[in-house]
PDB file of C-alpha atoms in Angstrom:
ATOM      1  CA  UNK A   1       0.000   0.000   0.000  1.00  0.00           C
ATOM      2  CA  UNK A   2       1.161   3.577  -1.156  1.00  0.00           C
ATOM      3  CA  UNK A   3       1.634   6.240   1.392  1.00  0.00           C
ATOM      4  CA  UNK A   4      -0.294   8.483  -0.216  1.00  0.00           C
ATOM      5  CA  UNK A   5      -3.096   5.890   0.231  1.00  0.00           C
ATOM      6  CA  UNK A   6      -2.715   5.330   3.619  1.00  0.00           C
ATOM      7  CA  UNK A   7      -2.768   8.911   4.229  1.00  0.00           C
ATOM      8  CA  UNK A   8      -5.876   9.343   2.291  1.00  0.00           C
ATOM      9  CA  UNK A   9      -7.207   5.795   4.290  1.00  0.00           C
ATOM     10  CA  UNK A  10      -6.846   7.613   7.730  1.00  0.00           C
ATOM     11  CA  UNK A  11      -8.144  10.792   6.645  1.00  0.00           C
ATOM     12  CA  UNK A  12     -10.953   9.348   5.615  1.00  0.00           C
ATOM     13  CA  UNK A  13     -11.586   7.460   9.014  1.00  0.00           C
ATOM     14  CA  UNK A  14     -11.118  10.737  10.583  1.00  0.00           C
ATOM     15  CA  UNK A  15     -13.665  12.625   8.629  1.00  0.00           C
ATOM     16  CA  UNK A  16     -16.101   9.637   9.296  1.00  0.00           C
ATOM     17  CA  UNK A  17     -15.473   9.781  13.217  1.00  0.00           C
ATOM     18  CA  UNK A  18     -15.160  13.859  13.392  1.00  0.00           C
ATOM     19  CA  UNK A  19     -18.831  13.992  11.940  1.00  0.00           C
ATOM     20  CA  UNK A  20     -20.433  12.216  14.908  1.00  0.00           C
ATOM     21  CA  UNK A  21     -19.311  14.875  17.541  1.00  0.00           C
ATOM     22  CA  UNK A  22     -19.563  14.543  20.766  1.00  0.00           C
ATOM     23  CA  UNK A  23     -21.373  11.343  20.810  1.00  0.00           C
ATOM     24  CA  UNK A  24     -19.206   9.591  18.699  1.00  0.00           C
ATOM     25  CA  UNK A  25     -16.239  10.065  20.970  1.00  0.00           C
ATOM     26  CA  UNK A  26     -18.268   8.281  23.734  1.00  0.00           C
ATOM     27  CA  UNK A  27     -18.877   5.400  21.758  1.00  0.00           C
ATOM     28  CA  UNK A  28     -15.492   4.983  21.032  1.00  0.00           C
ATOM     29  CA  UNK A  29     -15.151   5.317  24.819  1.00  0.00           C
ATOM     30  CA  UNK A  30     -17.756   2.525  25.155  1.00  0.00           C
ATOM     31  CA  UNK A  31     -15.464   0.555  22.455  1.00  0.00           C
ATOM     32  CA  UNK A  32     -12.635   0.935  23.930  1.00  0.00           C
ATOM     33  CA  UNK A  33     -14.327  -0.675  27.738  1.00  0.00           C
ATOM     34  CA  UNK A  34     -15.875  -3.350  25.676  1.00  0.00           C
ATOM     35  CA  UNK A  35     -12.483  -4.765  23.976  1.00  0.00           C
ATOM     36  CA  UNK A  36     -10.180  -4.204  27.565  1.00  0.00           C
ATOM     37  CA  UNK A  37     -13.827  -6.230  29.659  1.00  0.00           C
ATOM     38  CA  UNK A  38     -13.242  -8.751  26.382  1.00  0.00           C
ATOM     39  CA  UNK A  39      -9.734  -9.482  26.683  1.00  0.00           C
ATOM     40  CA  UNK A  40      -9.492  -9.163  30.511  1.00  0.00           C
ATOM     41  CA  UNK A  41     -12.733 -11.819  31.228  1.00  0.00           C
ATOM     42  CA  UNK A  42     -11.181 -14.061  28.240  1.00  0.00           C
ATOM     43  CA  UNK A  43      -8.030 -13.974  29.884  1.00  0.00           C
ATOM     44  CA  UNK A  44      -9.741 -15.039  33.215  1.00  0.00           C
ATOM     45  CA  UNK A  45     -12.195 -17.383  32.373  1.00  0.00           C
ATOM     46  CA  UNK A  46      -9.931 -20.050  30.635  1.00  0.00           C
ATOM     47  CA  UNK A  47     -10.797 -23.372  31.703  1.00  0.00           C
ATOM     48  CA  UNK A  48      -7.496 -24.034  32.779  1.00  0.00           C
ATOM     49  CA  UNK A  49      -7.487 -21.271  35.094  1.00  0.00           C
ATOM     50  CA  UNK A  50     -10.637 -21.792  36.986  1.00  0.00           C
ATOM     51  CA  UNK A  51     -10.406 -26.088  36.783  1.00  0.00           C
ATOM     52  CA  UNK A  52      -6.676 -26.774  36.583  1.00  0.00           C
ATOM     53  CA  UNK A  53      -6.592 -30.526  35.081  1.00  0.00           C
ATOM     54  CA  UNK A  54      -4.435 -31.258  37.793  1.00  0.00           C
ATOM     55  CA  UNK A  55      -6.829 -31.207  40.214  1.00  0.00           C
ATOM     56  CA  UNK A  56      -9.296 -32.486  38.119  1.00  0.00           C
ATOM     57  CA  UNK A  57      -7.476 -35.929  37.355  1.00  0.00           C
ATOM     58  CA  UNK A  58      -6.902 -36.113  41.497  1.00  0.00           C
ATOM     59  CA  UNK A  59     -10.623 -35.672  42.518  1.00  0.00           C
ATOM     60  CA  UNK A  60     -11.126 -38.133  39.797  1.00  0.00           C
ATOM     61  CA  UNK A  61      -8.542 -40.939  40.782  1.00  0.00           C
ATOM     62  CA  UNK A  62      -9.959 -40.782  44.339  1.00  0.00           C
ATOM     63  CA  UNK A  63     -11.438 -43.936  45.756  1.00  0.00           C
ATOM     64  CA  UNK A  64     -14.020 -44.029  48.328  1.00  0.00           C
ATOM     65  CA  UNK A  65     -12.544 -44.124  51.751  1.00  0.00           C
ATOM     66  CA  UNK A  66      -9.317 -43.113  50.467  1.00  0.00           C
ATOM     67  CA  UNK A  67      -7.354 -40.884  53.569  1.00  0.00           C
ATOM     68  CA  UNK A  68      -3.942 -41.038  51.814  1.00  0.00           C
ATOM     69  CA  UNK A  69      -5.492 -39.419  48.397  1.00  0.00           C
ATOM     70  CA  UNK A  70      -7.740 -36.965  49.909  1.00  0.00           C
ATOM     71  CA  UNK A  71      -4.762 -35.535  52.210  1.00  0.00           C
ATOM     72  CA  UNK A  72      -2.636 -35.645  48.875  1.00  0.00           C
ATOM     73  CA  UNK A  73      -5.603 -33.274  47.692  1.00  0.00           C
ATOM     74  CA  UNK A  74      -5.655 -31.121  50.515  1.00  0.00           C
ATOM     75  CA  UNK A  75      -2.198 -29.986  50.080  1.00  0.00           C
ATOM     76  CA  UNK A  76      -2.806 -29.746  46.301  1.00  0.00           C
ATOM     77  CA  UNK A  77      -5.517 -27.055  46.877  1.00  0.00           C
ATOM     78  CA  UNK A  78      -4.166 -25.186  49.929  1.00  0.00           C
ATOM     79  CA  UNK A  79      -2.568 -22.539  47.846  1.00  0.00           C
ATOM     80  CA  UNK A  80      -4.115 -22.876  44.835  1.00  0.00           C
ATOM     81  CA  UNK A  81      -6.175 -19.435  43.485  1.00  0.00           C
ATOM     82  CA  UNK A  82      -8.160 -21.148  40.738  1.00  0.00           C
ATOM     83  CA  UNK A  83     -11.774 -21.729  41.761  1.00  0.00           C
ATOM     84  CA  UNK A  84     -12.021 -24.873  42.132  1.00  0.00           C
ATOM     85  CA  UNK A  85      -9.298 -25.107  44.483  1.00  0.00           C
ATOM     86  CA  UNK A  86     -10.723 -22.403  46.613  1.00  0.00           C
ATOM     87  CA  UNK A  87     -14.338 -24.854  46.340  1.00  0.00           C
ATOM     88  CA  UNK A  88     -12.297 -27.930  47.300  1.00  0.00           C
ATOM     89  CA  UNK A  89     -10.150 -26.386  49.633  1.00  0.00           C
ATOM     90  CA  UNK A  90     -13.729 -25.689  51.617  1.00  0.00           C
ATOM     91  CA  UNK A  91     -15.408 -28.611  51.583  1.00  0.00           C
ATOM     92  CA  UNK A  92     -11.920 -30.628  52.777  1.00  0.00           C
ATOM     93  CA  UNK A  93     -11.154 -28.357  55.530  1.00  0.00           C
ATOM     94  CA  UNK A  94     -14.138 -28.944  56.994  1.00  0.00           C
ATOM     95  CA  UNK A  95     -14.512 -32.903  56.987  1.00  0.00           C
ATOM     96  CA  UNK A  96     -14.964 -33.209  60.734  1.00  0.00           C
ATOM     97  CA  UNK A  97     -18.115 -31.447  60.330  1.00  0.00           C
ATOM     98  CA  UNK A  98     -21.598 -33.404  59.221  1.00  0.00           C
ATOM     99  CA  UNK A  99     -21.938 -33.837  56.007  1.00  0.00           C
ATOM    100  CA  UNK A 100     -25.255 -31.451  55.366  1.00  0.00           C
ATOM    101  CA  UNK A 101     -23.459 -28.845  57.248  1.00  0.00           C
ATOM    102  CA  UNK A 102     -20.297 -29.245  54.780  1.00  0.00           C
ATOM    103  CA  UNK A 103     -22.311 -28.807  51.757  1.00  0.00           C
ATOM    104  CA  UNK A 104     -23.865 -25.924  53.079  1.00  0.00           C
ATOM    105  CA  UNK A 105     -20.389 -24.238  53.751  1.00  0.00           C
ATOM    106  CA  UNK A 106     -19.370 -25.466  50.027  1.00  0.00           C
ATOM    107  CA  UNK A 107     -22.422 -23.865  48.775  1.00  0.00           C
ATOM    108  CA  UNK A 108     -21.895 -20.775  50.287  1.00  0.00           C
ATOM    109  CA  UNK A 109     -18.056 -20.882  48.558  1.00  0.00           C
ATOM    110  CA  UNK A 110     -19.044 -21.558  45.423  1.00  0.00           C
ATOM    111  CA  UNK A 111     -21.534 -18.894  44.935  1.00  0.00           C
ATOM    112  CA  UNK A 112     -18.669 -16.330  45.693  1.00  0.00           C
ATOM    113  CA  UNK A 113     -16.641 -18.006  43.321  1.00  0.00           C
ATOM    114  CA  UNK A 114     -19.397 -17.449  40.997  1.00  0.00           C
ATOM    115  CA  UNK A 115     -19.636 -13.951  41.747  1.00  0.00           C
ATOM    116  CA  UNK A 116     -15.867 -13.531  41.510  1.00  0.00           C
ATOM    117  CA  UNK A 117     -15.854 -15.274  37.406  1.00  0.00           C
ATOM    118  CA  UNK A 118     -18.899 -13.191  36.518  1.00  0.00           C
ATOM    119  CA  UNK A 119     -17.218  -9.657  37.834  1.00  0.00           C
ATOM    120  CA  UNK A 120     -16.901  -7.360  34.882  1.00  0.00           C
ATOM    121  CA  UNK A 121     -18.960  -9.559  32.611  1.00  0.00           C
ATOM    122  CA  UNK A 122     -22.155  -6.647  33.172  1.00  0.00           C
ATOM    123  CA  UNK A 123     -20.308  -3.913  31.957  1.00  0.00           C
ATOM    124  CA  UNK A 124     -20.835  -5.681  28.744  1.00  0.00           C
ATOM    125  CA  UNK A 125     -24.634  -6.030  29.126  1.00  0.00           C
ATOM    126  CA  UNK A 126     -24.472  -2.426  29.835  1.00  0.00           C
ATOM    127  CA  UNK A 127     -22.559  -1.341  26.719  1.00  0.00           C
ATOM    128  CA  UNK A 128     -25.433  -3.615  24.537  1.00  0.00           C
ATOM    129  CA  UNK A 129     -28.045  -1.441  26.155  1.00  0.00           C
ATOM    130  CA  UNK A 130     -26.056   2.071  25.734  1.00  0.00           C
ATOM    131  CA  UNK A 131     -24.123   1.781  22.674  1.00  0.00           C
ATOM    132  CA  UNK A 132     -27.298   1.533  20.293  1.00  0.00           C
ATOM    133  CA  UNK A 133     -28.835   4.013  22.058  1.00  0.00           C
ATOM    134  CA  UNK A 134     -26.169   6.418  22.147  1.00  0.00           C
ATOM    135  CA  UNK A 135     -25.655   6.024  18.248  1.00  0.00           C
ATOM    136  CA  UNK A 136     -29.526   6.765  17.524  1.00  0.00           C
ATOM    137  CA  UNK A 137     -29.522  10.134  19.660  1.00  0.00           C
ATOM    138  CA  UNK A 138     -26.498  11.329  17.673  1.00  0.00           C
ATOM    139  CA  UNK A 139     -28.038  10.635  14.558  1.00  0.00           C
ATOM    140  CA  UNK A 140     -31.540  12.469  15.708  1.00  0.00           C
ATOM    141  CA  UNK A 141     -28.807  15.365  17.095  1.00  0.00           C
ATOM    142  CA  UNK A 142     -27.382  15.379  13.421  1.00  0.00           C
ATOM    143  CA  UNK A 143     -30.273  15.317  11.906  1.00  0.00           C
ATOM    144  CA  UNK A 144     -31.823  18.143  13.475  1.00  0.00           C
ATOM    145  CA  UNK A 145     -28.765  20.258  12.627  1.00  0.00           C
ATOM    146  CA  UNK A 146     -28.858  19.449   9.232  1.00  0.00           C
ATOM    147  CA  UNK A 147     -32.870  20.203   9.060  1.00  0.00           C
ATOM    148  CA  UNK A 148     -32.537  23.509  11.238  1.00  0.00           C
ATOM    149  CA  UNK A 149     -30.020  24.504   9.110  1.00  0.00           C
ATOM    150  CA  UNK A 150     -31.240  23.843   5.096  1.00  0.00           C
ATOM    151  CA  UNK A 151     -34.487  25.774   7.306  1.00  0.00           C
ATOM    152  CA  UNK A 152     -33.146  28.764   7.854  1.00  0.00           C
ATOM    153  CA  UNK A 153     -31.137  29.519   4.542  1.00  0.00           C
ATOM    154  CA  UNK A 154     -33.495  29.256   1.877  1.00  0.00           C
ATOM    155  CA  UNK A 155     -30.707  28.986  -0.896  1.00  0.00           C
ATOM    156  CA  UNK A 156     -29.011  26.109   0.463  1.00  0.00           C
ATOM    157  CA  UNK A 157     -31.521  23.805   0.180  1.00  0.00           C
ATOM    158  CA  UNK A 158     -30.268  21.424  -2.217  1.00  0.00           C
ATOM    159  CA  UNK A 159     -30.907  17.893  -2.260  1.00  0.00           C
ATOM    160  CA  UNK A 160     -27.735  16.494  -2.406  1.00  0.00           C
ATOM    161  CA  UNK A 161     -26.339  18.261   0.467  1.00  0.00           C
ATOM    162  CA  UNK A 162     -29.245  17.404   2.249  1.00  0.00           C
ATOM    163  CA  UNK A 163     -28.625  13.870   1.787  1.00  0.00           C
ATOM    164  CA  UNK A 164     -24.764  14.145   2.825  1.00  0.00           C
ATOM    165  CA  UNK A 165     -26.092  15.811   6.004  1.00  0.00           C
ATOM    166  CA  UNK A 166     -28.204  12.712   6.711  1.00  0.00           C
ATOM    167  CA  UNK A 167     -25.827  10.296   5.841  1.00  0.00           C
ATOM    168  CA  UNK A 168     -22.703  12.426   7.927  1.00  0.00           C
ATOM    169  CA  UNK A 169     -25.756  12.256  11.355  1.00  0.00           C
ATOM    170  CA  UNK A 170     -26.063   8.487  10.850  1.00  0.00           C
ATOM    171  CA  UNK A 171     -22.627   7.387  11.268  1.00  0.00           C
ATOM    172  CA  UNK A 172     -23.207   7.453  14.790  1.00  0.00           C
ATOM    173  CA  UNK A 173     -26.107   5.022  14.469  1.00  0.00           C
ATOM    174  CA  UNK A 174     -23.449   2.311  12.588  1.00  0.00           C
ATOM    175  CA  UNK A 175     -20.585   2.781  15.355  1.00  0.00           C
ATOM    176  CA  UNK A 176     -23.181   2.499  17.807  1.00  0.00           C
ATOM    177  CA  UNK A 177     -24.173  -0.646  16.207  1.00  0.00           C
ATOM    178  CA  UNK A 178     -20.732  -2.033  15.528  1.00  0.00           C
ATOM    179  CA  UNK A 179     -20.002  -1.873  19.106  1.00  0.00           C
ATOM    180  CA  UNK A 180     -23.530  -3.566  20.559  1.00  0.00           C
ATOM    181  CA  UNK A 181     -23.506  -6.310  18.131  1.00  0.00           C
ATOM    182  CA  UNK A 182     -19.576  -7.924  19.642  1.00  0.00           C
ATOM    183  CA  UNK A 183     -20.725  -6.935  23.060  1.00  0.00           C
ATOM    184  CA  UNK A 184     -23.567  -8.872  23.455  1.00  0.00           C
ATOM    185  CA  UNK A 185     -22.177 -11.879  21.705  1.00  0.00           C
ATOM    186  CA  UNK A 186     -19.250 -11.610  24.152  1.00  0.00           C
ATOM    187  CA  UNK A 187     -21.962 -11.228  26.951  1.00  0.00           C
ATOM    188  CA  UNK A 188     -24.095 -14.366  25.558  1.00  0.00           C
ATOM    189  CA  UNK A 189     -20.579 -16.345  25.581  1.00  0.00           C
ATOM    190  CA  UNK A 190     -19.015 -15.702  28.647  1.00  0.00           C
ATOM    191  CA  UNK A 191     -22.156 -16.086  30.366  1.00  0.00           C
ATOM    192  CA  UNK A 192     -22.802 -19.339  29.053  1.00  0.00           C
ATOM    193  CA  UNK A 193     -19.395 -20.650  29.833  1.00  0.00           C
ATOM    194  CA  UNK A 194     -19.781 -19.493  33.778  1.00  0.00           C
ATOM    195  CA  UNK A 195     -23.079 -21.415  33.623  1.00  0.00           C
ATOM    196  CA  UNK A 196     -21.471 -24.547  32.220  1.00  0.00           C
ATOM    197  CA  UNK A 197     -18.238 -24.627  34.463  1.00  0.00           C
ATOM    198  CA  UNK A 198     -20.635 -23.745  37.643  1.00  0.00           C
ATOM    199  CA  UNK A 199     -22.253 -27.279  36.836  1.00  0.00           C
ATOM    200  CA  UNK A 200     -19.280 -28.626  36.313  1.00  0.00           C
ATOM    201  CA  UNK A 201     -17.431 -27.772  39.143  1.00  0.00           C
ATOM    202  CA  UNK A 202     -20.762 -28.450  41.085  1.00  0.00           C
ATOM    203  CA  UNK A 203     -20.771 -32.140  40.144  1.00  0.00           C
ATOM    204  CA  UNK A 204     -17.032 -32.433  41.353  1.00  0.00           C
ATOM    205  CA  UNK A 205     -17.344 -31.221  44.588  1.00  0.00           C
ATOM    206  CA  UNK A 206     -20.501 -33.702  45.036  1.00  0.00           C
ATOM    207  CA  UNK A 207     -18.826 -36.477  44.090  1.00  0.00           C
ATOM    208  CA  UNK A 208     -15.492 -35.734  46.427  1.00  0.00           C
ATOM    209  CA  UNK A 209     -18.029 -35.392  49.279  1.00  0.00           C
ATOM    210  CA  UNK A 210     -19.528 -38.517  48.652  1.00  0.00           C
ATOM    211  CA  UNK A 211     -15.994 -40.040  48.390  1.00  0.00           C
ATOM    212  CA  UNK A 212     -14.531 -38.335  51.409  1.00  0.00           C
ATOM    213  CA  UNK A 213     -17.997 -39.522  53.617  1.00  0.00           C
ATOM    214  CA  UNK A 214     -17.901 -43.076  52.617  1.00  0.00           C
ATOM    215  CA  UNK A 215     -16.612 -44.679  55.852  1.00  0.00           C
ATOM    216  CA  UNK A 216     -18.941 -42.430  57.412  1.00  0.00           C
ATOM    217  CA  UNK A 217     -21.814 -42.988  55.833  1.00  0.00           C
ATOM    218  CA  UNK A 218     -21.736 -46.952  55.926  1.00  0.00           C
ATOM    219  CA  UNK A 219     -20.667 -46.651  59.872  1.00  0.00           C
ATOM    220  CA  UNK A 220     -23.777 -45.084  60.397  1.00  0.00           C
ATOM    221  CA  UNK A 221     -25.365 -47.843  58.548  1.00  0.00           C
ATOM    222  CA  UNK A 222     -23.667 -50.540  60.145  1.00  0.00           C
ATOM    223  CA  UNK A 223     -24.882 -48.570  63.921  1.00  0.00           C
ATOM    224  CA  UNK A 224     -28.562 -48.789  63.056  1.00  0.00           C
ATOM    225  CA  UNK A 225     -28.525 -52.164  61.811  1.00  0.00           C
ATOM    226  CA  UNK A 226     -26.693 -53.386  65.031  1.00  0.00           C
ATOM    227  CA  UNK A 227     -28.728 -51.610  67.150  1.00  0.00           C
ATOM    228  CA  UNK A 228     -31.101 -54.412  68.641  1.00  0.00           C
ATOM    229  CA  UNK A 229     -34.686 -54.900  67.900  1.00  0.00           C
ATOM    230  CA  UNK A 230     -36.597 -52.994  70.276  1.00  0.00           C
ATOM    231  CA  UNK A 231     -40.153 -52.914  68.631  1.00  0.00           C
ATOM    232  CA  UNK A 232     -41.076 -55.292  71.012  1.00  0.00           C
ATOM    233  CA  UNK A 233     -40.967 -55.901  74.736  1.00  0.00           C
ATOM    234  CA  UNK A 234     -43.088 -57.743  77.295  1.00  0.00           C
ATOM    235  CA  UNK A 235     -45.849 -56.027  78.939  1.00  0.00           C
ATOM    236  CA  UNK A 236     -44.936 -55.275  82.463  1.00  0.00           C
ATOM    237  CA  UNK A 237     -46.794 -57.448  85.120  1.00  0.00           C
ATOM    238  CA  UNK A 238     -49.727 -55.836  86.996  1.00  0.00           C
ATOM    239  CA  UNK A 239     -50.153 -57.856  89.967  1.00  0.00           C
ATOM    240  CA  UNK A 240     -46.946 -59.459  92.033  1.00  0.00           C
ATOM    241  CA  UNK A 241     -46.854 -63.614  91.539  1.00  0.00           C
ATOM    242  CA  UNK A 242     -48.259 -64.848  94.379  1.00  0.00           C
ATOM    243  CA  UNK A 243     -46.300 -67.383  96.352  1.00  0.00           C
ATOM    244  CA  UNK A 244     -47.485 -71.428  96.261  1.00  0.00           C
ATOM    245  CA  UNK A 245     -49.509 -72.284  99.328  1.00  0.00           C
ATOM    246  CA  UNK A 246     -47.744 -75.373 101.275  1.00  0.00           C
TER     247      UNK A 246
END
């Protein structure tokens, strides 16, 4: 490519972003928060960030019952920032507790792990709603400049500055556009892969409890069986047996 093209090539992209005014510099300001919330949640929310495979393949190999492998695990995930780890790290360190009580404390965990992996992601569902909207009252802005303006000066009325007016007030509308449309299918994506690695991670955690609460569970079991039969019992005696006469 020439110089003098590329020259004329930027120019051009000037003149296109000059006509908007002031509301095209704050969509570029809402472009510019949409690609660095982009790039900083896809950075983020890699699966290998928020379920390393390590620990993945150790929760897996675990066999019910299995001390030796679950302490193995505990050290794993003690300083470990991902998400699951933090999850894990939870529901281990608190194995002397019941069971119900453990999930609850996992539960409570997970949804601020949740909370933590959807940070940012709303800035994007508020760029969707603003960028459109912000293009459409810069073209109506435009549009009554260009109206108010062929108005008042009879002799400028010609059509095909008219028309260059109205196509100069509805750039905004297409930057306005071009920004929404990557937003929200950013938006639709990263909230879809929270969702999925949520249920994921959810189905882990389950099935390390049930692992780590074997012995526990079939002690229990073994206590109520051996616990003797006491549906019935002889009815007390009313009267005292009377002694045999000589």
């Amino acid at each position: 490519m020439s110089p003098n093209l590329t020259i004329a090539s930027l120019q051009s992209a000037y003149q296109f972003f000059h006509q908007g005014g002031f509301f095209m510099l704050l969509l570029l300001i809402c472009s510019m928060v949409s690609v660095t919330v982009i790039v900083l949640r896809a950075l983020a929310l890699r699966r290998d960030m928020v379920m390393p495979p390590v620990i993945e393949r150790e929760v897996e190999a675990i066999q019910p019952g299995d001390e030796d492998a679950a302490n193995r695990l505990a050290k794993l995930v003690r300083y470990d920032y991902s998400a699951l780890g933090r999850i894990i790290d939870t529901g281990l360190h608190h194995l002397n507790w019941p069971k119900s009580e453990n999930l609850e404390a996992v539960q409570t965990r997970a949804r601020r792990e949740i909370v933590r992996l959807e940070s940012g992601i709303f800035i994007l569902e508020v760029v969707v709603g603003i960028a459109p909207l912000l293009g459409l009252l810069g073209a109506v802005s435009g549009l009554v400049s260009v109206f108010a303006a062929f108005g008042n000066d009879v002799a400028a009325q010609d059509p095909h500055g008219i028309a260059k007016g109205i196509s100069e007030a509805l750039s905004t509308t297409i930057v306005g556009l071009s920004i929404a449309i990557p937003s929200l299918i950013a938006y639709s994506y990263f909230t879809k892969k929270v969702e999925t690695m949520a249920s994921e991670m959810e189905t882990l955690v389950a099935d390390l409890l049930t692992k780590c609460y074997y012995h526990q569970a079939h002690r229990l079991a073994a206590q109520r069986g051996a616990l003797p039969d006491e549906s019935y019992a002889p009815p007390p005696l009313s009267e005292p047996l009377e002694e045999p006469t000589a």
